[in-house]
One Martini backbone bead per residue (centre of mass of N, CA, C, O) as a GRO file, in nm:
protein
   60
    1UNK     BB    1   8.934  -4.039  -0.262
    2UNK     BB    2   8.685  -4.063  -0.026
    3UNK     BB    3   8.419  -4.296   0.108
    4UNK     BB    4   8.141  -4.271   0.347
    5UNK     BB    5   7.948  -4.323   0.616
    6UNK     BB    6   7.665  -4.238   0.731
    7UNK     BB    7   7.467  -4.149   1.006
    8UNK     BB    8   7.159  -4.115   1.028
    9UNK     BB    9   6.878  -3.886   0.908
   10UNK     BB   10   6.718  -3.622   0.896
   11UNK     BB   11   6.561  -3.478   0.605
   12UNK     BB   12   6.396  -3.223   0.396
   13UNK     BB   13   6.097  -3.294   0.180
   14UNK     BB   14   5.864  -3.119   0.108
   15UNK     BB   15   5.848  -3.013   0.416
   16UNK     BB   16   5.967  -3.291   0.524
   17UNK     BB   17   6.077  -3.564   0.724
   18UNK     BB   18   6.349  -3.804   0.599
   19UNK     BB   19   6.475  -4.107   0.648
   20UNK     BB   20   6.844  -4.099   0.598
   21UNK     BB   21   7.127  -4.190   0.383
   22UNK     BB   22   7.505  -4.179   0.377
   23UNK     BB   23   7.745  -3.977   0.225
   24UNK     BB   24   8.101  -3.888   0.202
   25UNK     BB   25   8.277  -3.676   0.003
   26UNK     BB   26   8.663  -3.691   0.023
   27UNK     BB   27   8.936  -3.488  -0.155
   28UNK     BB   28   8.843  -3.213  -0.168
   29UNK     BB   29   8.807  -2.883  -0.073
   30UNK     BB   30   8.480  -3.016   0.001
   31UNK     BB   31   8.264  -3.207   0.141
   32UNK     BB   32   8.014  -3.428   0.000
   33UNK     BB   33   7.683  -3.482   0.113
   34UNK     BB   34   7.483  -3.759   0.051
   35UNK     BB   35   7.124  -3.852  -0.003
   36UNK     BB   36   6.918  -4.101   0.105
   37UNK     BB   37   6.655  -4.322   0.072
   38UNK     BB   38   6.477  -4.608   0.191
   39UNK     BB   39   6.475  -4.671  -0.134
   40UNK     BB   40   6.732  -4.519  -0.280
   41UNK     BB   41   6.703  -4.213  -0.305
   42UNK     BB   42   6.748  -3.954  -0.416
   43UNK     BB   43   6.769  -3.589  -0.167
   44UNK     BB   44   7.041  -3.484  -0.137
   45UNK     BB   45   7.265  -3.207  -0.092
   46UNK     BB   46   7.595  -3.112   0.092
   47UNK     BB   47   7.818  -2.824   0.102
   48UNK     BB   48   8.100  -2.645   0.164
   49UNK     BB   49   8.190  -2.368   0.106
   50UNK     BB   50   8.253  -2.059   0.066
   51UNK     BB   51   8.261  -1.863   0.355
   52UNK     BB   52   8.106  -2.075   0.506
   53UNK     BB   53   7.877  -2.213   0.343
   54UNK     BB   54   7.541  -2.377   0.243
   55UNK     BB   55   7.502  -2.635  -0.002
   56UNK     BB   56   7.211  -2.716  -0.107
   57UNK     BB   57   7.005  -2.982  -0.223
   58UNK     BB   58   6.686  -3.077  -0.334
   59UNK     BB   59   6.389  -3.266  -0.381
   60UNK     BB   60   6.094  -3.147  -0.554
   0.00000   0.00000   0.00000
């Protein structure tokens, strides 16, 4: 398993917005993007799938 740090991004969290730092875990079948608020809340979680579609979490 490796985690390495993204460069910044905008997340939209409750249909905003919001800029976000991430995480990238990678060392499974696909690598899986963690993103977290500058005041380092998880904000949701990205990964592709199977068949190349993208499973997306984000806070509610």
């Amino acid at each position: 398993m490796r985690i390495q740090r993204l460069a910044g991004a905008s997340v939209e969290v409750h249909g905003k917005p919001v800029a976000a730092s991430g995480l990238r875990i990678t060392g499974a079948a696909h690598p899986i993007d963690v993103w977290f608020s500058a005041a380092g809340d998880w904000i949701g979680l990205d990964s592709i799938v199977a068949g190349g579609k993208t499973l997306s979490y984000r806070l509610l």
